[in-house]
Amino acid sequence: MKDRGNITDLLNSKDSDELKALIDDTESIRRQKIGNKIYLRGLVEFSNYCDRDCLYCGVRNSNSRVVRYKMDQNEIIAIIKSAYQQGYRSVCLQSGETDSAAGVIWLTDIVKSIKDINSGTDEQGIGITLCVGELSYRQYLELWEAGAHRYLLRIESSDRVLFQKLHPPAQRYEKRVECLEALKDIGFQVGTGVMIGLPGQNAEHLVKDIEFFQALDVDMLGMGPYILHSDAPLSRTKARSILDPYTTTLKMIALARSLMPEINIVASTALQTINPEGLKMGIRAGANIVMPVLTPPRYRDQYLLYEDKKHTALQTIASELAEIEYQIETHKWGDPVHYFRRLGKEDPHC
Ligand code: SAH
């Protein structure tokens, strides 16, 4: 296993042969350990209302150019029923952040309605991932009891100083860590992650990120390149990263896969946006999850976290994956083996 110094050197390296060797090596280990199956999470970006002001994000509260929307319950359920017909067995509900009591009750009802889809047959129904930001322990518990079982909350950067440069003072690093711990305590499959190529970010930050993921013993990871949004203040900072966002994301995926072989790792939309080969290379580097966007086209221009966000149809994703001999596994939840291993349980849906 590589030590800290080797990992730092690898992340700093500009040598394309070294990158190729890393990906080839990781790919062969991965095929042995978790095979070539890719699982889907249909992404529904149900609301862009946001109380937060993350300095990198296009839907931040202060961006008055965004037209705010929130889908209604019927629309969300219709999208998910249609996804179910297409073979999706997991969805991810994502939105801007609001921790109002009414908002969480509304979401809890939606989670329950999704769980009802297909009730009455002996099939497992739909697995639900949430990505709706920082809430209280009690609110997370309500969502868990309603039937959500995975939660994504990226730490964005595990370095406290860098984190605070990316967020206004009211958004505290400690609070985000507390949320991750609460989610784990409740029993969620917990996913976190970081952006890569952030202004001021270097290889040492990323090494610390990997150590953070290991210490938290995460079940899922989502890492993607930082992409500018001209309405977000971070796009105007003079600081740059010395890291290339695309190749460094591939390296981070490969390192994460070799250090944490049984977790789920996503080939993020940002990775697919920044390079036409992003999907295939992200999968080859070690990702085993793809999140096709199910948000109806009329909302998509209002959910631009970063510019030129790419939307790829499921058929295109499937044929790109087939070219590199990976296969989409529909009709399965595709939970991470790691989760069951850490709880000492069997995966009931395997
Ligand atoms: N408010 C929710 C959802 C956030 S959007 C939450 O906090 O979990 C999901 C992810 O998009 C964020 O965690 C962030 O890592 C990523 N993102 C936001 N702006 C971005 C940008 N400019 N470039 C790349 N990724 C970005």
Coordinates of C-alpha atoms and ligand atoms in Angstrom, one line a residue:
M1 CA 0.0 0.0 0.0
K2 CA 1.2 3.4 -0.8
D3 CA 2.4 5.7 2.0
R4 CA 1.5 9.4 2.5
G5 CA 4.6 10.6 0.7
N6 CA 4.0 8.4 -2.3
I7 CA 0.4 9.5 -2.5
T8 CA 1.4 13.2 -2.4
D9 CA 3.9 12.6 -5.2
L10 CA 1.4 10.8 -7.3
L11 CA -1.2 13.6 -6.9
N12 CA 1.4 16.2 -7.9
S13 CA 2.8 14.2 -10.8
K14 CA 2.2 15.5 -14.4
D15 CA 3.4 12.1 -15.9
S16 CA 0.6 10.7 -18.0
D17 CA 2.2 7.2 -18.0
E18 CA 2.0 7.2 -14.2
L19 CA -1.7 8.1 -14.4
K20 CA -2.3 5.4 -16.9
A21 CA -0.5 2.8 -14.8
L22 CA -2.5 3.9 -11.7
I23 CA -5.8 3.5 -13.6
D24 CA -4.8 0.1 -15.1
D25 CA -3.7 -1.3 -11.8
T26 CA -6.8 -0.1 -9.9
E27 CA -9.0 -1.4 -12.7
S28 CA -7.7 -4.9 -12.5
I29 CA -8.0 -5.1 -8.7
R30 CA -11.5 -3.6 -8.9
R31 CA -12.7 -6.2 -11.4
Q32 CA -11.5 -8.9 -9.1
K33 CA -13.1 -7.4 -6.0
I34 CA -16.4 -5.9 -7.1
G35 CA -16.6 -6.9 -10.7
N36 CA -17.9 -4.8 -13.7
K37 CA -21.4 -3.9 -12.5
I38 CA -22.5 -0.3 -12.4
Y39 CA -25.5 0.8 -10.3
L40 CA -27.8 3.7 -11.1
R41 CA -29.1 6.4 -8.8
G42 CA -31.7 8.5 -10.7
L43 CA -31.1 12.1 -9.6
V44 CA -34.1 14.3 -8.9
E45 CA -33.1 17.9 -8.2
F46 CA -36.5 18.7 -6.7
S47 CA -35.8 22.3 -5.4
N48 CA -33.2 25.0 -5.9
Y49 CA -34.4 27.1 -2.9
C50 CA -31.3 27.5 -0.7
D51 CA -30.6 29.2 2.6
R52 CA -26.9 28.8 2.2
D53 CA -24.3 30.9 0.6
C54 CA -21.5 28.5 -0.5
L55 CA -19.0 30.7 -2.4
Y56 CA -18.6 28.2 -5.2
C57 CA -22.2 27.3 -6.0
G58 CA -24.5 28.7 -8.7
V59 CA -27.8 28.2 -6.7
R60 CA -26.5 30.0 -3.5
N61 CA -29.0 32.1 -1.7
S62 CA -27.5 35.4 -2.9
N63 CA -27.7 34.6 -6.6
S64 CA -30.7 36.6 -7.5
R65 CA -30.4 35.6 -11.2
V66 CA -31.7 32.1 -10.4
V67 CA -35.4 31.5 -10.8
R68 CA -36.4 29.5 -7.8
Y69 CA -38.5 26.4 -8.1
K70 CA -39.8 23.5 -6.0
M71 CA -41.5 20.6 -7.7
D72 CA -44.7 19.4 -6.2
Q73 CA -45.2 15.9 -4.7
N74 CA -47.2 14.6 -7.6
E75 CA -44.5 15.6 -10.1
I76 CA -41.8 14.0 -8.0
I77 CA -43.7 10.7 -7.6
A78 CA -44.5 10.7 -11.4
I79 CA -40.8 11.0 -12.2
I80 CA -39.9 8.2 -9.9
K81 CA -42.7 5.9 -11.1
S82 CA -41.5 6.4 -14.6
A83 CA -37.9 5.7 -13.5
Y84 CA -39.1 2.5 -11.8
Q85 CA -40.6 1.4 -15.1
Q86 CA -37.3 1.9 -16.7
G87 CA -35.6 -0.4 -14.2
Y88 CA -34.2 2.1 -11.7
R89 CA -34.3 0.7 -8.2
S90 CA -32.6 3.7 -6.5
V91 CA -33.2 7.4 -6.6
C92 CA -31.4 10.3 -5.1
L93 CA -33.4 13.4 -4.0
Q94 CA -31.3 16.5 -4.0
S95 CA -32.0 20.1 -3.3
G96 CA -30.7 23.4 -2.0
E97 CA -30.7 23.6 1.8
T98 CA -33.5 24.6 4.0
D99 CA -34.0 23.1 7.5
S100 CA -37.6 24.5 8.1
A101 CA -39.8 22.1 10.0
A102 CA -42.5 22.3 7.3
G103 CA -39.9 21.5 4.6
V104 CA -38.7 18.4 6.4
I105 CA -42.2 17.1 7.0
W106 CA -43.0 17.6 3.3
L107 CA -39.9 15.6 2.4
T108 CA -40.8 12.9 4.9
D109 CA -44.2 12.5 3.2
I110 CA -42.5 12.2 -0.2
V111 CA -40.1 9.5 1.1
K112 CA -43.1 7.5 2.5
S113 CA -44.9 7.8 -0.9
I114 CA -41.8 6.6 -2.7
K115 CA -41.6 3.6 -0.4
D116 CA -45.2 2.9 -1.3
I117 CA -44.4 2.6 -5.0
N118 CA -44.6 -1.1 -5.7
S119 CA -45.8 -2.0 -2.2
G120 CA -48.0 -5.1 -2.4
T121 CA -45.6 -7.2 -4.4
D122 CA -42.6 -9.1 -3.0
E123 CA -40.1 -6.9 -4.8
Q124 CA -37.8 -4.7 -2.7
G125 CA -39.2 -1.3 -4.1
I126 CA -37.0 1.7 -4.4
G127 CA -33.9 2.6 -2.4
I128 CA -33.8 6.3 -1.4
T129 CA -30.7 8.5 -1.1
L130 CA -31.1 12.0 0.2
C131 CA -28.8 14.9 -0.5
V132 CA -30.5 17.9 1.2
G133 CA -27.8 19.3 3.4
E134 CA -27.4 20.0 7.1
L135 CA -30.3 19.2 9.3
S136 CA -30.8 18.4 13.0
Y137 CA -30.4 14.9 14.4
R138 CA -34.1 14.7 15.0
Q139 CA -34.8 15.6 11.3
Y140 CA -32.4 13.1 10.0
L141 CA -34.0 10.5 12.2
E142 CA -37.5 11.3 10.9
L143 CA -36.3 10.9 7.3
W144 CA -34.6 7.6 8.2
E145 CA -37.8 6.4 9.9
A146 CA -39.8 7.4 6.8
G147 CA -37.6 5.0 4.8
A148 CA -34.6 6.9 3.4
H149 CA -31.5 4.8 3.9
R150 CA -28.6 6.6 2.3
Y151 CA -27.4 10.2 2.8
L152 CA -24.9 12.2 0.9
L153 CA -23.2 15.2 2.5
R154 CA -19.9 16.2 1.0
I155 CA -17.5 17.7 3.5
E156 CA -16.2 19.8 0.4
S157 CA -12.8 20.0 2.0
S158 CA -11.7 18.2 5.2
D159 CA -9.2 21.0 5.8
R160 CA -10.9 23.4 8.3
V161 CA -9.1 26.5 6.9
L162 CA -9.8 25.7 3.3
F163 CA -13.4 24.8 4.2
Q164 CA -13.9 28.2 5.8
K165 CA -12.5 30.0 2.7
L166 CA -15.3 28.3 0.7
H167 CA -18.2 29.1 3.0
P168 CA -19.4 32.2 4.9
P169 CA -18.5 32.2 8.6
A170 CA -22.1 31.1 9.6
Q171 CA -21.5 27.8 7.8
R172 CA -19.2 25.9 10.2
Y173 CA -16.9 23.0 9.5
E174 CA -17.7 21.5 12.9
K175 CA -21.4 21.5 12.1
R176 CA -20.9 19.6 8.9
V177 CA -18.8 17.0 10.7
E178 CA -21.5 16.7 13.4
C179 CA -24.1 16.0 10.7
L180 CA -22.0 13.2 9.2
E181 CA -21.6 11.7 12.6
A182 CA -25.3 12.0 13.3
L183 CA -26.2 10.3 10.0
K184 CA -23.8 7.4 10.8
D185 CA -25.2 7.1 14.3
I186 CA -28.7 6.8 13.0
G187 CA -27.8 4.0 10.7
F188 CA -27.7 5.6 7.2
Q189 CA -25.3 4.5 4.6
V190 CA -23.2 7.6 4.7
G191 CA -21.5 9.3 1.7
T192 CA -19.3 12.3 1.7
G193 CA -16.7 13.8 -0.7
V194 CA -14.8 16.8 -1.9
M195 CA -14.4 19.1 -4.9
I196 CA -11.0 18.9 -6.6
G197 CA -9.0 21.8 -8.0
L198 CA -10.4 24.4 -5.7
P199 CA -8.5 27.7 -5.4
G200 CA -5.7 27.2 -2.9
Q201 CA -6.1 23.5 -2.7
N202 CA -3.0 21.3 -3.0
A203 CA -2.0 17.6 -2.8
E204 CA -1.6 17.7 1.0
H205 CA -5.2 18.8 1.3
L206 CA -6.3 15.8 -0.7
V207 CA -4.2 13.4 1.3
K208 CA -5.9 14.7 4.4
D209 CA -9.3 14.2 2.6
I210 CA -8.5 10.6 2.0
E211 CA -7.6 10.2 5.7
F212 CA -10.8 11.9 6.6
F213 CA -12.8 9.4 4.5
Q214 CA -11.0 6.5 6.1
A215 CA -11.5 7.8 9.6
L216 CA -15.2 8.3 9.1
D217 CA -15.3 4.9 7.5
V218 CA -17.6 6.1 4.8
D219 CA -19.8 3.8 2.7
M220 CA -20.0 6.1 -0.4
L221 CA -17.9 8.8 -2.0
G222 CA -18.7 11.5 -4.5
M223 CA -15.7 13.5 -5.7
G224 CA -15.7 15.8 -8.7
P225 CA -13.7 18.6 -10.2
Y226 CA -14.5 22.2 -9.1
I227 CA -16.1 24.0 -12.0
L228 CA -16.5 27.8 -12.0
H229 CA -19.9 29.5 -12.0
S230 CA -19.7 33.2 -13.0
D231 CA -22.4 34.2 -10.5
A232 CA -20.6 32.6 -7.6
P233 CA -17.9 34.7 -5.9
L234 CA -15.2 32.0 -5.8
S235 CA -15.0 32.3 -9.6
R236 CA -13.6 35.8 -9.1
T237 CA -10.8 34.9 -6.7
K238 CA -7.3 35.2 -8.1
A239 CA -6.1 32.1 -6.2
R240 CA -5.7 29.0 -8.4
S241 CA -5.0 25.4 -7.7
I242 CA -1.8 23.8 -8.9
L243 CA -3.8 20.6 -9.4
D244 CA -5.4 19.7 -12.7
P245 CA -9.1 19.2 -11.7
Y246 CA -9.8 16.4 -14.2
T247 CA -6.7 14.1 -13.9
T248 CA -6.5 14.7 -10.1
T249 CA -10.2 13.6 -9.7
L250 CA -9.3 10.4 -11.6
K251 CA -6.3 9.9 -9.3
M252 CA -8.4 10.5 -6.2
I253 CA -11.1 8.0 -7.4
A254 CA -8.3 5.4 -8.1
L255 CA -6.7 5.9 -4.7
A256 CA -10.0 5.7 -2.9
R257 CA -10.9 2.5 -4.7
S258 CA -7.7 0.8 -3.8
L259 CA -7.8 2.0 -0.2
M260 CA -11.5 1.4 0.3
P261 CA -12.3 -1.5 -2.1
E262 CA -15.9 -2.2 -1.0
I263 CA -17.4 1.3 -0.9
N264 CA -19.6 2.9 -3.6
I265 CA -17.9 5.6 -5.6
V266 CA -19.8 7.8 -8.1
A267 CA -18.6 9.0 -11.6
S268 CA -19.9 12.5 -10.9
T269 CA -21.8 14.7 -13.4
A270 CA -19.0 17.3 -12.9
L271 CA -16.4 14.8 -14.0
Q272 CA -18.5 14.0 -17.1
T273 CA -19.0 17.8 -17.7
I274 CA -15.3 18.7 -17.6
N275 CA -14.1 16.1 -20.1
P276 CA -15.9 14.1 -22.8
E277 CA -14.1 10.9 -21.6
G278 CA -15.0 11.7 -17.9
L279 CA -17.7 9.0 -17.5
K280 CA -15.6 6.2 -19.0
M281 CA -12.4 7.2 -17.3
G282 CA -14.1 7.7 -13.9
I283 CA -15.5 4.2 -14.1
R284 CA -12.2 2.7 -15.2
A285 CA -10.5 4.6 -12.3
G286 CA -12.8 2.8 -9.9
A287 CA -16.3 4.4 -9.8
N288 CA -19.2 2.0 -9.7
I289 CA -22.2 4.4 -9.5
V290 CA -23.7 6.7 -12.1
M291 CA -26.4 9.2 -11.3
P292 CA -28.4 10.0 -14.5
V293 CA -30.3 13.3 -14.1
L294 CA -34.1 12.7 -14.0
T295 CA -35.0 16.4 -13.3
P296 CA -37.3 17.5 -16.1
P297 CA -35.6 19.7 -18.7
R298 CA -37.6 22.8 -17.9
Y299 CA -35.9 23.0 -14.5
R300 CA -32.4 22.2 -15.5
D301 CA -31.2 25.7 -16.3
Q302 CA -32.2 26.7 -12.8
Y303 CA -30.2 24.0 -11.2
L304 CA -26.8 24.9 -12.4
L305 CA -24.4 24.4 -9.5
Y306 CA -21.7 25.1 -12.0
E307 CA -21.6 26.2 -15.7
D308 CA -22.5 23.9 -18.7
K309 CA -23.6 21.0 -16.6
K310 CA -23.9 18.0 -18.7
H311 CA -27.0 15.7 -19.0
T312 CA -26.4 12.3 -20.6
A313 CA -29.3 10.0 -21.4
L314 CA -29.3 6.5 -19.9
Q315 CA -29.0 4.8 -23.3
T316 CA -25.8 6.9 -24.1
I317 CA -24.4 6.1 -20.6
A318 CA -25.1 2.4 -21.2
S319 CA -23.4 2.3 -24.6
E320 CA -20.4 4.2 -23.4
L321 CA -20.0 1.7 -20.5
A322 CA -20.4 -1.2 -22.9
E323 CA -17.5 0.1 -24.9
I324 CA -15.2 -0.3 -21.9
E325 CA -16.9 -3.6 -20.9
Y326 CA -18.9 -2.5 -17.9
Q327 CA -22.5 -3.2 -17.5
I328 CA -25.4 -1.4 -15.9
E329 CA -27.2 -3.5 -13.3
T330 CA -30.8 -2.4 -13.3
H331 CA -33.5 -3.7 -10.9
K332 CA -31.0 -3.7 -8.0
W333 CA -30.3 -1.4 -5.2
G334 CA -26.6 -1.8 -5.4
D335 CA -25.8 -1.0 -1.8
P336 CA -22.1 -0.9 -0.8
V337 CA -20.7 -4.1 0.5
H338 CA -18.8 -2.0 3.0
Y339 CA -21.9 -0.9 4.8
F340 CA -23.0 -4.5 5.6
R341 CA -19.5 -5.5 6.5
R342 CA -19.1 -2.6 9.0
L343 CA -22.4 -3.5 10.6
G344 CA -21.6 -7.3 10.6
K345 CA -24.8 -7.9 8.5
E346 CA -25.8 -9.6 5.3
D347 CA -27.0 -7.5 2.3
P348 CA -30.7 -8.6 2.2
H349 CA -31.0 -7.6 -1.5
C350 CA -28.0 -9.4 -2.8
Ligands
SAH1 N1 -27.2 21.5 -0.5 C1 -26.9 20.1 -0.6 C2 -26.7 19.7 -2.1 C3 -25.5 20.3 -2.6 S1 -25.2 20.2 -4.3 C4 -25.8 19.7 0.2 O1 -25.1 20.5 0.8 O2 -25.5 18.5 0.3 C5 -24.2 18.8 -4.4 C6 -22.7 19.0 -4.5 O3 -22.4 19.8 -5.7 C7 -22.1 19.8 -3.5 O4 -21.9 19.1 -2.3 C8 -20.8 20.3 -4.1 O5 -19.7 19.4 -3.8 C9 -21.1 20.2 -5.6 N2 -20.9 21.5 -6.2 C10 -21.5 22.7 -5.9 N3 -21.0 23.7 -6.7 C11 -20.0 23.2 -7.4 C12 -19.1 23.7 -8.4 N4 -19.1 25.0 -8.7 N5 -18.3 22.9 -9.0 C13 -18.3 21.5 -8.8 N6 -19.1 21.0 -7.8 C14 -20.0 21.8 -7.2

